[in-house]
mmCIF file of C-alpha atoms in Angstrom:
data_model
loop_
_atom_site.group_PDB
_atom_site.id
_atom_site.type_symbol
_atom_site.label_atom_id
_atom_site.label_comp_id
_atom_site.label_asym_id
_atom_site.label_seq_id
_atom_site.Cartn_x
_atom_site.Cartn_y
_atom_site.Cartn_z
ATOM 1 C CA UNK A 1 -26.516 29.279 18.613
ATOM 2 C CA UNK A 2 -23.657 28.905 16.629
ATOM 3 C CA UNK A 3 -21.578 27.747 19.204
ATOM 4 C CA UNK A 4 -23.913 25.147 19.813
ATOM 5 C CA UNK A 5 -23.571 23.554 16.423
ATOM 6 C CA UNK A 6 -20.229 23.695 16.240
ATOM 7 C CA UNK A 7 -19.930 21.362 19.597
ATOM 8 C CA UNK A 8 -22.596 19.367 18.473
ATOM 9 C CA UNK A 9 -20.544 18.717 15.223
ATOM 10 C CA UNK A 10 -17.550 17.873 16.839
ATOM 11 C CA UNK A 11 -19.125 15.538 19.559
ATOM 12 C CA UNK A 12 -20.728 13.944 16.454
ATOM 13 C CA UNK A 13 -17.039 13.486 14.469
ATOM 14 C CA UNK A 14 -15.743 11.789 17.659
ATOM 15 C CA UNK A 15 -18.690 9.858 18.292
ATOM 16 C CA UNK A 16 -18.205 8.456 14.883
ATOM 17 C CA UNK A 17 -14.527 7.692 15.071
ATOM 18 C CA UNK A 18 -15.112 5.386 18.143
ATOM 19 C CA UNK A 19 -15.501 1.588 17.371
ATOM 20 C CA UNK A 20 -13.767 -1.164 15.917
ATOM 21 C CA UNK A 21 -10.347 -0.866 14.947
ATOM 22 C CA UNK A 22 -9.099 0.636 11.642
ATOM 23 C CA UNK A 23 -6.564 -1.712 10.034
ATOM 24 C CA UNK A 24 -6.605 0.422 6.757
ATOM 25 C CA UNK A 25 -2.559 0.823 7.742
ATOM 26 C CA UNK A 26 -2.010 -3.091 7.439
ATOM 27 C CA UNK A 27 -1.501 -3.631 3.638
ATOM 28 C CA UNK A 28 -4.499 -6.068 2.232
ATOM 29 C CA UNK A 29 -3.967 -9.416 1.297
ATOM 30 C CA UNK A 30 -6.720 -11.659 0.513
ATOM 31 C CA UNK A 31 -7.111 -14.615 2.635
ATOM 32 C CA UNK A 32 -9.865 -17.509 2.012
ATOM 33 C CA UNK A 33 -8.264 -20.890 3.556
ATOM 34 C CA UNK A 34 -10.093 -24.234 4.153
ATOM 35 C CA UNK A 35 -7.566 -26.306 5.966
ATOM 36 C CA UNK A 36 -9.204 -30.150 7.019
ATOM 37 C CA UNK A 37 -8.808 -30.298 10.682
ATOM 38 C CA UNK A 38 -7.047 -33.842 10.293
ATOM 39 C CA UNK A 39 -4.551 -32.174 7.612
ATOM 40 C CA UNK A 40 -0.569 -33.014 9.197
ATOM 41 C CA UNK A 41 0.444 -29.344 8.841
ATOM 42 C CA UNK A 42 -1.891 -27.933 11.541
ATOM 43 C CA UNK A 43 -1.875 -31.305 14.442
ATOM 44 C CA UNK A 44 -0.048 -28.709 16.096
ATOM 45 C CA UNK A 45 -2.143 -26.685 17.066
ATOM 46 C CA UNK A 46 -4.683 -29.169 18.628
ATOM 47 C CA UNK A 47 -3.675 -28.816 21.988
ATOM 48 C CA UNK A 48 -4.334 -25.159 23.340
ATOM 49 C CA UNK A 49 -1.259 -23.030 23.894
ATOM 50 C CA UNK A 50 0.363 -24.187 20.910
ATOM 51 C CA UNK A 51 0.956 -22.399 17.799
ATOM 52 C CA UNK A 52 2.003 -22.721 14.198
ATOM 53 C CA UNK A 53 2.907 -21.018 10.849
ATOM 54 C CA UNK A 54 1.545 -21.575 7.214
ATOM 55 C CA UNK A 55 1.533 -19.536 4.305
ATOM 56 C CA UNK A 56 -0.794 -16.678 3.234
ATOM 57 C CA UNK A 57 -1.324 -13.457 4.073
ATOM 58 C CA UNK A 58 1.376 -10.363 4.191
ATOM 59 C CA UNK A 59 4.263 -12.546 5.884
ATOM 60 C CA UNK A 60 2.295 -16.099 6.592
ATOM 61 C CA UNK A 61 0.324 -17.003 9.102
ATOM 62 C CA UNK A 62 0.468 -18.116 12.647
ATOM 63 C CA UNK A 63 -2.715 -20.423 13.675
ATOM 64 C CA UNK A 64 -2.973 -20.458 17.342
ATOM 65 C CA UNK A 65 -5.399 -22.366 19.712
ATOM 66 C CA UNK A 66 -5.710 -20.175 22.670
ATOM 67 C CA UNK A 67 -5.912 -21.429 26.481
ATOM 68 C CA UNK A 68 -9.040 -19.466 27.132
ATOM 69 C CA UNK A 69 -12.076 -21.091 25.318
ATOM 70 C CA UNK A 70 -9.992 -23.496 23.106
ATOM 71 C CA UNK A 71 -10.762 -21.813 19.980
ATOM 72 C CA UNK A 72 -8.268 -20.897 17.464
ATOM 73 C CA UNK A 73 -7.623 -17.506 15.755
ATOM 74 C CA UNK A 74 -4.913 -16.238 12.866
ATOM 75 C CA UNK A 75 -2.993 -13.639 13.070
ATOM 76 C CA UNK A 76 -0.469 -12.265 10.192
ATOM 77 C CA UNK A 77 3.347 -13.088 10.726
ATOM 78 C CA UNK A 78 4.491 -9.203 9.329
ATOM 79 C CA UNK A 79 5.221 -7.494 12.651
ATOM 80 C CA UNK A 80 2.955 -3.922 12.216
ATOM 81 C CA UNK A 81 6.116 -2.682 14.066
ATOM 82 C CA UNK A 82 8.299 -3.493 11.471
ATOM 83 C CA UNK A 83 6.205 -2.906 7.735
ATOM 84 C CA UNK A 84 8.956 -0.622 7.170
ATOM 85 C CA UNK A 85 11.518 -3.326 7.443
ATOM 86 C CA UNK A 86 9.507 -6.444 5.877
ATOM 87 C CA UNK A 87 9.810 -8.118 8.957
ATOM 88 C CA UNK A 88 8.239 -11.215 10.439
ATOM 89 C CA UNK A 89 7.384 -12.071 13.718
ATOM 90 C CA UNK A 90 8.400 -15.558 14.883
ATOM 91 C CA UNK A 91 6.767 -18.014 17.647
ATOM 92 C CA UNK A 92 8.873 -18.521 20.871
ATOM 93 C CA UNK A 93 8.371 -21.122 23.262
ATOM 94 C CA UNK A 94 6.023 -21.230 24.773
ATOM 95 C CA UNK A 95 4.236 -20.225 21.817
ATOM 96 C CA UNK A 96 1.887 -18.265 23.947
ATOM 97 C CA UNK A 97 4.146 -15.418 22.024
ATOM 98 C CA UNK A 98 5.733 -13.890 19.125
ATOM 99 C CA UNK A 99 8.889 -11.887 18.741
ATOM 100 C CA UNK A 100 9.709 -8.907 16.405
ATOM 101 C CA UNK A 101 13.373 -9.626 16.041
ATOM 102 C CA UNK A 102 13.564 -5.956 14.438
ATOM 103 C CA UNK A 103 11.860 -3.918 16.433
ATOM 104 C CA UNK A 104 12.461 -6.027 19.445
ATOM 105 C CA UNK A 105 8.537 -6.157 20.500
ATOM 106 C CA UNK A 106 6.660 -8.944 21.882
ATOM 107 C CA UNK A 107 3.155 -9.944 20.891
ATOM 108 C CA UNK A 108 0.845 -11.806 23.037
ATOM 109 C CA UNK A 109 -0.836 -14.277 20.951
ATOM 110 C CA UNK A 110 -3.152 -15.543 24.036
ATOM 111 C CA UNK A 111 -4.504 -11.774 24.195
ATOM 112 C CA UNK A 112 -5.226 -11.228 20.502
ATOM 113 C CA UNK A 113 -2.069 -9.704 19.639
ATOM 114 C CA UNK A 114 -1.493 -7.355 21.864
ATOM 115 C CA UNK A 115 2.075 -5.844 22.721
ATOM 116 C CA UNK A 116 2.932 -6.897 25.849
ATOM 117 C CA UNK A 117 6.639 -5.976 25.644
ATOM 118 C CA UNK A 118 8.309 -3.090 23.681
ATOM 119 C CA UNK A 119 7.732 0.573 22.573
ATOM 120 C CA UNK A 120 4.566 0.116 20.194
ATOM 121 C CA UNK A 121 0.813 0.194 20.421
ATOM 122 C CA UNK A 122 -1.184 -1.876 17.488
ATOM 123 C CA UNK A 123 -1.734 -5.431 17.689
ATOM 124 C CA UNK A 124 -0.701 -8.018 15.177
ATOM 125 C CA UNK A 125 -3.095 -8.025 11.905
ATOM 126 C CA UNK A 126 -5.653 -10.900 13.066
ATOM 127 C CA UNK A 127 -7.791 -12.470 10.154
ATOM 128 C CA UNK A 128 -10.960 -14.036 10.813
ATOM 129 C CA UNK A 129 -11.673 -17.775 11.607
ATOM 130 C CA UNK A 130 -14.202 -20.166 12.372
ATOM 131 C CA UNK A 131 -14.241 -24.269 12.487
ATOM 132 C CA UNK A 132 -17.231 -26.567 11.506
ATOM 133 C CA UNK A 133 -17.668 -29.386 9.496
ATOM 134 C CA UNK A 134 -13.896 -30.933 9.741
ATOM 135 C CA UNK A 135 -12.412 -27.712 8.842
ATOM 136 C CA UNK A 136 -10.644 -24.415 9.925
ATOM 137 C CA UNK A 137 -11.664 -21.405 7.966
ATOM 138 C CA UNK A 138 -9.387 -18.494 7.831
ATOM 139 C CA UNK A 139 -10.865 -15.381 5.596
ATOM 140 C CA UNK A 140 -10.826 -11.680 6.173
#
C-alpha cells in the first residue's frame, strides 16, 4: 500500500511540472508599450518577414511580423544563451532570424524563438502582444 502512494505521488509531481514554460531564469523586466501603428519607428515591420528593434525590456526589443498569420510578436534582444555575458542578439537578413554573436546560436524568429542553429535549448524571452484600435500592445 505504501508503494502505491509513493508512485501515485510522484506521477502527481510530474504531472504538475508539465505545461507552459517556466521563464523564472529570464531576469524580469516590466514591459507595458502602446506603440500607434502609424508611428515611423515600427513601418518596418508592416510587411511580414520583416523585423525591428526598440527599446525596453532586458536588452530591447525586436517586433517581428511573422509570415504565417501576419501577426506580430516581441521577443527580448538578451540572447538566454548569453545572460552570463550581457549579450544581445541582433537581426540578420532576412530578418526571419537573430544571431547570438557570443554564443554563436541562431534564433528563429518565424518559429517563436526557437534555436535552430547552435548548442542550446530555450527560446528567446517572448513578451506578449496584441493590436486593436491603431495600436500594438506589448506587455508581459
Amino acid at each position: 500500500m505504501m508503494r502505491y502512494k509513493v508512485l501515485l505521488f510522484i506521477t502527481g509531481i510530474v504531472l504538475l511540472s508539465c505545461g507552459k514554460a517556466d521563464n523564472r531564469w529570464f531576469p524580469y523586466a516590466s514591459i507595458n508599450l502602446q506603440i500607434p501603428i502609424n508611428d515611423p519607428r515600427i513601418q518596418g515591420i508592416k510587411t511580414p518577414g520583416n523585423g525591428i528593434e526598440i527599446g525596453g525590456g532586458v536588452g530591447g526589443i525586436i517586433l517581428y511580423r511573422k509570415l504565417s498569420g501576419n501577426r506580430v510578436v516581441a521577443y527580448d534582444k538578451r540572447s538566454p544563451a548569453s545572460l552570463d555575458k550581457g549579450c544581445d542578439v541582433r537581426i540578420q537578413e532576412p530578418s526571419i532570424i537573430a544571431i547570438d554573436p557570443c554564443a554563436n546560436v541562431t534564433f528563429s524568429l518565424e518559429n517563436d524563438g526557437t534555436v535552430i542553429k547552435g548548442n542550446y535549448a530555450r527560446p528567446l524571452q517572448q513578451y506578449s502582444v496584441s493590436e486593436g484600435n491603431g495600436l500594438i500592445m506589448i506587455y508581459n
